[in-house]
């Protein structure tokens, strides 16, 4: 009999990340940009890379890239923390404020890593169900911060805005109430992965409340999911402490240069967001004519669709060459799948597979 693995029980007990790759001609399952990074910007990035030494380490804390992000986002470089994907920051923020005995409070359903990382890092996880209409009940989240059942009143709160996987949007005045209620002992982390696709972001809220942290990514509207880049906008005090947990020299020269080129040419993002908003509305309108599927209003680059049978709907679409993401195993989302807004041709193919277009 082999001896037990020298691995913490929390890791052994944790499930794998809930994703199984499937091949299909049209891929609308991961909320990626519908288009690749522009070819002319790829060429510019590659030319810059050819001019740089690859045998030298990059900046200790990605200082040059932090400055570029801060200029673009209207933030201070000292309050900007860049890492290889915002998912890395989710774990680091738990290490910062809730490691081994602290708490993570979020809603359900939600992005899987909030809960997975909480349990892997020994934090107590509290998940507050969404309302039936998929909106966030802020009063219930505030109530969950209390000391009932001996729970510690400190840790990290994770709320995505817009919410994934539903596409709903928590109003900023509601988040302000939560920020005020959580000012003593909590980090309030607002995940803005999809902020490009809605009108207002939460930067003013974060400026008013030094315990509020915004997470952003280059994987969605920027079309750079393969680059693996994300960042936090925070108060300078929180950012200074968070930076201690980020591995030194952790952002590669490739990531730095490509991200800098993107930030210098943001016009393509505006064009793509405009396309996504038009196509999102077209898909939403078309789906309302389906005899049994019902789309939910969305503020992101995807739609959540309720069906009588998500497995049957998924199989029907896959038979038509279109891959979407089942969500029916998540709390409150029985019968649901999620479809990313794609190109006009991809969206037409989705509607044909759904029986809504000849």
CSV table of N, CA, C and O in Angstrom, one decimal, residues 10-93:
chain,number,residue,atom,x,y,z
A,10,UNK,N,-7.3,19.8,2.2
A,10,UNK,CA,-8.1,20.7,1.4
A,10,UNK,C,-7.9,20.6,-0.1
A,10,UNK,O,-8.8,20.8,-0.9
A,11,UNK,N,-6.6,20.4,-0.5
A,11,UNK,CA,-6.3,20.3,-1.9
A,11,UNK,C,-6.9,18.9,-2.4
A,11,UNK,O,-7.5,18.9,-3.5
A,12,UNK,N,-6.7,17.9,-1.7
A,12,UNK,CA,-7.2,16.6,-2.1
A,12,UNK,C,-8.7,16.6,-2.2
A,12,UNK,O,-9.3,16.0,-3.2
A,13,UNK,N,-9.4,17.3,-1.3
A,13,UNK,CA,-10.8,17.3,-1.3
A,13,UNK,C,-11.4,18.2,-2.4
A,13,UNK,O,-12.6,18.1,-2.8
A,14,UNK,N,-10.6,19.1,-2.9
A,14,UNK,CA,-11.1,20.1,-3.9
A,14,UNK,C,-11.3,19.4,-5.3
A,14,UNK,O,-10.5,18.6,-5.7
A,15,UNK,N,-12.4,19.8,-5.9
A,15,UNK,CA,-12.7,19.3,-7.3
A,15,UNK,C,-11.8,20.0,-8.2
A,15,UNK,O,-11.2,21.1,-7.9
A,16,UNK,N,-11.6,19.4,-9.4
A,16,UNK,CA,-10.9,20.2,-10.5
A,16,UNK,C,-11.7,21.3,-10.9
A,16,UNK,O,-12.9,21.4,-10.7
A,17,UNK,N,-11.1,22.3,-11.6
A,17,UNK,CA,-11.8,23.4,-12.2
A,17,UNK,C,-12.8,22.9,-13.1
A,17,UNK,O,-12.6,22.0,-14.0
A,18,UNK,N,-14.1,23.3,-13.1
A,18,UNK,CA,-15.2,22.7,-13.8
A,18,UNK,C,-15.2,23.1,-15.3
A,18,UNK,O,-16.0,23.9,-15.7
A,19,UNK,N,-14.3,22.6,-16.1
A,19,UNK,CA,-14.3,22.8,-17.5
A,19,UNK,C,-13.7,21.6,-18.2
A,19,UNK,O,-12.6,21.1,-17.9
A,20,UNK,N,-14.4,21.2,-19.3
A,20,UNK,CA,-13.9,20.1,-20.1
A,20,UNK,C,-14.0,20.6,-21.5
A,20,UNK,O,-15.0,20.9,-22.1
A,21,UNK,N,-12.8,20.7,-22.2
A,21,UNK,CA,-12.8,21.2,-23.6
A,21,UNK,C,-13.5,20.3,-24.5
A,21,UNK,O,-13.4,19.0,-24.5
A,22,UNK,N,-14.2,20.9,-25.4
A,22,UNK,CA,-15.0,20.2,-26.5
A,22,UNK,C,-14.6,20.9,-27.8
A,22,UNK,O,-14.6,22.2,-27.9
A,23,UNK,N,-14.4,20.2,-28.9
A,23,UNK,CA,-14.1,20.8,-30.2
A,23,UNK,C,-15.3,20.9,-31.0
A,23,UNK,O,-16.2,20.0,-31.1
A,24,UNK,N,-15.5,22.1,-31.6
A,24,UNK,CA,-16.6,22.4,-32.4
A,24,UNK,C,-16.2,23.5,-33.4
A,24,UNK,O,-15.3,24.3,-33.1
A,25,UNK,N,-16.8,23.5,-34.6
A,25,UNK,CA,-16.5,24.5,-35.6
A,25,UNK,C,-16.7,26.0,-35.1
A,25,UNK,O,-15.9,26.8,-35.4
A,26,UNK,N,-17.7,26.2,-34.3
A,26,UNK,CA,-18.0,27.5,-33.8
A,26,UNK,C,-18.0,27.5,-32.3
A,26,UNK,O,-18.8,26.8,-31.6
A,27,UNK,N,-17.0,28.2,-31.7
A,27,UNK,CA,-16.8,28.2,-30.2
A,27,UNK,C,-17.3,29.4,-29.5
A,27,UNK,O,-16.8,30.5,-29.6
A,28,UNK,N,-18.5,29.2,-28.8
A,28,UNK,CA,-19.1,30.3,-28.1
A,28,UNK,C,-19.3,29.9,-26.7
A,28,UNK,O,-20.4,30.2,-26.1
A,29,UNK,N,-18.3,29.3,-26.0
A,29,UNK,CA,-18.5,28.8,-24.7
A,29,UNK,C,-17.7,29.4,-23.6
A,29,UNK,O,-17.9,29.1,-22.4
A,30,UNK,N,-16.7,30.3,-23.9
A,30,UNK,CA,-15.8,30.8,-22.9
A,30,UNK,C,-15.8,32.4,-22.8
A,30,UNK,O,-14.9,32.9,-22.1
A,31,UNK,N,-16.7,33.0,-23.4
A,31,UNK,CA,-16.8,34.5,-23.3
A,31,UNK,C,-15.5,35.2,-23.8
A,31,UNK,O,-15.2,36.3,-23.3
A,32,UNK,N,-14.9,34.6,-24.7
A,32,UNK,CA,-13.7,35.3,-25.3
A,32,UNK,C,-14.2,36.4,-26.3
A,32,UNK,O,-15.3,36.4,-26.7
A,33,UNK,N,-13.2,37.2,-26.7
A,33,UNK,CA,-13.5,38.2,-27.8
A,33,UNK,C,-13.9,37.4,-29.0
A,33,UNK,O,-13.3,36.4,-29.3
A,34,UNK,N,-14.8,38.0,-29.9
A,34,UNK,CA,-15.1,37.3,-31.1
A,34,UNK,C,-14.0,37.5,-32.2
A,34,UNK,O,-14.1,36.8,-33.2
A,35,UNK,N,-13.0,38.3,-31.9
A,35,UNK,CA,-11.9,38.5,-32.9
A,35,UNK,C,-10.6,38.5,-32.2
A,35,UNK,O,-10.4,38.9,-31.0
A,36,UNK,N,-9.6,38.1,-33.0
A,36,UNK,CA,-8.2,38.0,-32.5
A,36,UNK,C,-7.6,39.5,-32.3
A,36,UNK,O,-8.2,40.4,-32.8
A,37,UNK,N,-6.5,39.5,-31.6
A,37,UNK,CA,-5.7,40.8,-31.5
A,37,UNK,C,-5.4,41.2,-33.0
A,37,UNK,O,-5.0,40.4,-33.8
A,38,UNK,N,-5.6,42.5,-33.3
A,38,UNK,CA,-5.4,43.0,-34.7
A,38,UNK,C,-4.1,42.6,-35.2
A,38,UNK,O,-3.0,42.8,-34.6
A,39,UNK,N,-4.0,42.1,-36.5
A,39,UNK,CA,-2.7,41.7,-37.1
A,39,UNK,C,-1.6,42.8,-37.1
A,39,UNK,O,-0.5,42.5,-36.8
A,40,UNK,N,-2.0,44.0,-37.3
A,40,UNK,CA,-1.0,45.1,-37.3
A,40,UNK,C,-0.4,45.3,-35.9
A,40,UNK,O,0.8,45.7,-35.8
A,41,UNK,N,-1.2,45.1,-34.9
A,41,UNK,CA,-0.7,45.2,-33.5
A,41,UNK,C,0.2,44.1,-33.2
A,41,UNK,O,1.1,44.2,-32.4
A,42,UNK,N,-0.2,42.9,-33.7
A,42,UNK,CA,0.7,41.7,-33.5
A,42,UNK,C,2.1,42.0,-34.1
A,42,UNK,O,3.1,41.7,-33.5
A,43,UNK,N,2.1,42.5,-35.3
A,43,UNK,CA,3.3,42.8,-36.0
A,43,UNK,C,4.1,43.9,-35.2
A,43,UNK,O,5.4,43.7,-35.0
A,44,UNK,N,3.5,44.9,-34.7
A,44,UNK,CA,4.2,45.9,-33.9
A,44,UNK,C,4.8,45.3,-32.6
A,44,UNK,O,5.9,45.6,-32.3
A,45,UNK,N,4.0,44.4,-31.9
A,45,UNK,CA,4.5,43.8,-30.7
A,45,UNK,C,5.7,42.9,-31.0
A,45,UNK,O,6.7,42.9,-30.3
A,46,UNK,N,5.6,42.1,-32.1
A,46,UNK,CA,6.7,41.2,-32.4
A,46,UNK,C,8.0,42.0,-32.8
A,46,UNK,O,9.1,41.6,-32.5
A,47,UNK,N,7.8,43.1,-33.5
A,47,UNK,CA,9.0,43.9,-33.8
A,47,UNK,C,9.6,44.5,-32.6
A,47,UNK,O,10.9,44.5,-32.5
A,48,UNK,N,8.8,44.9,-31.6
A,48,UNK,CA,9.4,45.4,-30.4
A,48,UNK,C,10.1,44.3,-29.6
A,48,UNK,O,11.2,44.5,-29.1
A,49,UNK,N,9.5,43.1,-29.7
A,49,UNK,CA,10.1,42.0,-29.0
A,49,UNK,C,11.5,41.6,-29.6
A,49,UNK,O,12.4,41.3,-28.9
A,50,UNK,N,11.6,41.8,-30.9
A,50,UNK,CA,12.9,41.5,-31.5
A,50,UNK,C,14.0,42.4,-31.1
A,50,UNK,O,15.2,42.1,-31.1
A,51,UNK,N,13.6,43.6,-30.7
A,51,UNK,CA,14.6,44.6,-30.3
A,51,UNK,C,15.0,44.5,-28.8
A,51,UNK,O,15.9,45.2,-28.4
A,52,UNK,N,14.3,43.7,-28.1
A,52,UNK,CA,14.6,43.6,-26.6
A,52,UNK,C,15.4,42.4,-26.3
A,52,UNK,O,15.3,41.3,-26.9
A,53,UNK,N,16.2,42.5,-25.2
A,53,UNK,CA,17.0,41.3,-24.7
A,53,UNK,C,16.1,40.3,-24.0
A,53,UNK,O,15.3,40.7,-23.2
A,54,UNK,N,16.2,39.1,-24.4
A,54,UNK,CA,15.3,38.0,-23.7
A,54,UNK,C,16.1,37.3,-22.6
A,54,UNK,O,15.5,36.5,-21.9
A,55,UNK,N,17.4,37.6,-22.5
A,55,UNK,CA,18.2,36.9,-21.4
A,55,UNK,C,18.2,37.7,-20.1
A,55,UNK,O,18.8,37.3,-19.2
A,56,UNK,N,17.5,38.9,-20.1
A,56,UNK,CA,17.4,39.7,-18.9
A,56,UNK,C,16.0,39.6,-18.3
A,56,UNK,O,15.0,39.4,-19.0
A,57,UNK,N,16.0,39.6,-17.0
A,57,UNK,CA,14.7,39.7,-16.3
A,57,UNK,C,13.9,40.9,-16.6
A,57,UNK,O,14.5,42.0,-16.9
A,58,UNK,N,12.6,40.8,-16.5
A,58,UNK,CA,11.8,42.0,-16.7
A,58,UNK,C,11.7,42.8,-15.4
A,58,UNK,O,12.4,42.5,-14.4
A,59,UNK,N,10.9,43.9,-15.4
A,59,UNK,CA,10.7,44.7,-14.2
A,59,UNK,C,10.3,43.8,-13.0
A,59,UNK,O,9.6,42.8,-13.1
A,60,UNK,N,10.8,44.2,-11.8
A,60,UNK,CA,10.5,43.4,-10.6
A,60,UNK,C,9.0,43.2,-10.4
A,60,UNK,O,8.5,42.1,-10.1
A,61,UNK,N,8.3,44.3,-10.4
A,61,UNK,CA,6.9,44.3,-10.2
A,61,UNK,C,6.1,44.9,-11.4
A,61,UNK,O,5.0,45.5,-11.2
A,62,UNK,N,6.6,44.6,-12.6
A,62,UNK,CA,6.0,45.1,-13.8
A,62,UNK,C,5.7,46.6,-13.8
A,62,UNK,O,4.6,47.0,-14.2
A,63,UNK,N,6.6,47.4,-13.3
A,63,UNK,CA,6.4,48.8,-13.1
A,63,UNK,C,6.0,49.5,-14.4
A,63,UNK,O,5.1,50.3,-14.4
A,64,UNK,N,6.7,49.3,-15.5
A,64,UNK,CA,6.4,50.0,-16.7
A,64,UNK,C,5.0,49.6,-17.2
A,64,UNK,O,4.2,50.5,-17.7
A,65,UNK,N,4.6,48.4,-17.1
A,65,UNK,CA,3.2,48.0,-17.5
A,65,UNK,C,2.2,48.6,-16.5
A,65,UNK,O,1.1,49.0,-17.0
A,66,UNK,N,2.5,48.6,-15.2
A,66,UNK,CA,1.6,49.3,-14.3
A,66,UNK,C,1.3,50.7,-14.6
A,66,UNK,O,0.2,51.2,-14.6
A,67,UNK,N,2.4,51.4,-15.1
A,67,UNK,CA,2.2,52.8,-15.5
A,67,UNK,C,1.4,52.9,-16.7
A,67,UNK,O,0.5,53.8,-16.8
A,68,UNK,N,1.5,52.0,-17.7
A,68,UNK,CA,0.7,52.0,-18.9
A,68,UNK,C,-0.8,51.8,-18.5
A,68,UNK,O,-1.7,52.4,-19.1
A,69,UNK,N,-1.0,50.8,-17.7
A,69,UNK,CA,-2.4,50.5,-17.3
A,69,UNK,C,-3.0,51.7,-16.5
A,69,UNK,O,-4.1,52.1,-16.8
A,70,UNK,N,-2.2,52.3,-15.6
A,70,UNK,CA,-2.7,53.4,-14.8
A,70,UNK,C,-3.1,54.6,-15.7
A,70,UNK,O,-4.1,55.3,-15.5
A,71,UNK,N,-2.2,54.9,-16.7
A,71,UNK,CA,-2.6,56.0,-17.7
A,71,UNK,C,-3.9,55.7,-18.4
A,71,UNK,O,-4.7,56.6,-18.5
A,72,UNK,N,-4.0,54.5,-18.9
A,72,UNK,CA,-5.3,54.1,-19.6
A,72,UNK,C,-6.5,54.2,-18.7
A,72,UNK,O,-7.6,54.7,-19.2
A,73,UNK,N,-6.4,53.7,-17.5
A,73,UNK,CA,-7.6,53.5,-16.6
A,73,UNK,C,-7.8,54.7,-15.7
A,73,UNK,O,-8.8,54.7,-14.9
A,74,UNK,N,-6.9,55.8,-15.8
A,74,UNK,CA,-7.1,56.9,-14.9
A,74,UNK,C,-6.9,56.6,-13.4
A,74,UNK,O,-7.7,57.0,-12.6
A,75,UNK,N,-5.8,55.8,-13.2
A,75,UNK,CA,-5.6,55.4,-11.8
A,75,UNK,C,-4.1,55.7,-11.5
A,75,UNK,O,-3.3,56.1,-12.4
A,76,UNK,N,-3.7,55.5,-10.2
A,76,UNK,CA,-2.3,55.8,-9.9
A,76,UNK,C,-1.5,54.5,-10.1
A,76,UNK,O,-2.0,53.4,-9.8
A,77,UNK,N,-0.3,54.7,-10.6
A,77,UNK,CA,0.6,53.5,-10.8
A,77,UNK,C,0.8,52.8,-9.5
A,77,UNK,O,0.9,51.5,-9.4
A,78,UNK,N,0.9,53.5,-8.4
A,78,UNK,CA,1.1,52.9,-7.1
A,78,UNK,C,0.0,52.0,-6.6
A,78,UNK,O,0.1,51.1,-5.8
A,79,UNK,N,-1.2,52.3,-7.1
A,79,UNK,CA,-2.4,51.5,-6.8
A,79,UNK,C,-2.7,50.4,-7.8
A,79,UNK,O,-3.8,49.8,-7.7
A,80,UNK,N,-1.9,50.2,-8.8
A,80,UNK,CA,-2.1,49.3,-9.8
A,80,UNK,C,-1.2,48.0,-9.7
A,80,UNK,O,0.0,48.2,-9.5
A,81,UNK,N,-1.8,46.9,-9.7
A,81,UNK,CA,-1.0,45.6,-9.5
A,81,UNK,C,-1.3,44.7,-10.7
A,81,UNK,O,-2.5,44.4,-10.9
A,82,UNK,N,-0.3,44.3,-11.4
A,82,UNK,CA,-0.5,43.5,-12.6
A,82,UNK,C,0.0,42.1,-12.4
A,82,UNK,O,1.1,41.9,-11.8
A,83,UNK,N,-0.7,41.1,-12.9
A,83,UNK,CA,-0.3,39.7,-12.7
A,83,UNK,C,-0.7,38.9,-14.0
A,83,UNK,O,-1.3,39.5,-14.9
A,84,UNK,N,-0.4,37.7,-14.0
A,84,UNK,CA,-0.7,36.8,-15.2
A,84,UNK,C,-2.1,36.3,-15.1
A,84,UNK,O,-2.3,35.1,-14.8
A,85,UNK,N,-3.1,37.2,-15.2
A,85,UNK,CA,-4.5,36.8,-15.2
A,85,UNK,C,-5.1,37.3,-13.9
A,85,UNK,O,-4.5,37.1,-12.8
A,86,UNK,N,-6.3,37.8,-14.0
A,86,UNK,CA,-7.0,38.2,-12.7
A,86,UNK,C,-7.4,37.1,-11.8
A,86,UNK,O,-7.6,37.2,-10.6
A,87,UNK,N,-7.4,35.8,-12.4
A,87,UNK,CA,-7.7,34.7,-11.6
A,87,UNK,C,-6.6,34.5,-10.5
A,87,UNK,O,-6.8,34.0,-9.4
A,88,UNK,N,-5.3,34.9,-10.9
A,88,UNK,CA,-4.2,34.8,-9.9
A,88,UNK,C,-4.5,35.8,-8.7
A,88,UNK,O,-4.3,35.4,-7.6
A,89,UNK,N,-5.0,36.9,-9.0
A,89,UNK,CA,-5.3,37.9,-8.0
A,89,UNK,C,-6.4,37.4,-7.1
A,89,UNK,O,-6.4,37.8,-5.9
A,90,UNK,N,-7.4,36.6,-7.5
A,90,UNK,CA,-8.4,36.1,-6.7
A,90,UNK,C,-7.8,35.3,-5.5
A,90,UNK,O,-8.2,35.5,-4.3
A,91,UNK,N,-6.8,34.5,-5.8
A,91,UNK,CA,-6.2,33.7,-4.8
A,91,UNK,C,-5.3,34.6,-3.9
A,91,UNK,O,-5.3,34.4,-2.7
A,92,UNK,N,-4.6,35.5,-4.5
A,92,UNK,CA,-3.7,36.4,-3.7
A,92,UNK,C,-4.5,37.3,-2.8
A,92,UNK,O,-4.0,37.6,-1.6
A,93,UNK,N,-5.6,37.8,-3.1
A,93,UNK,CA,-6.4,38.6,-2.2
A,93,UNK,C,-7.0,37.8,-1.0
A,93,UNK,O,-7.1,38.3,0.1
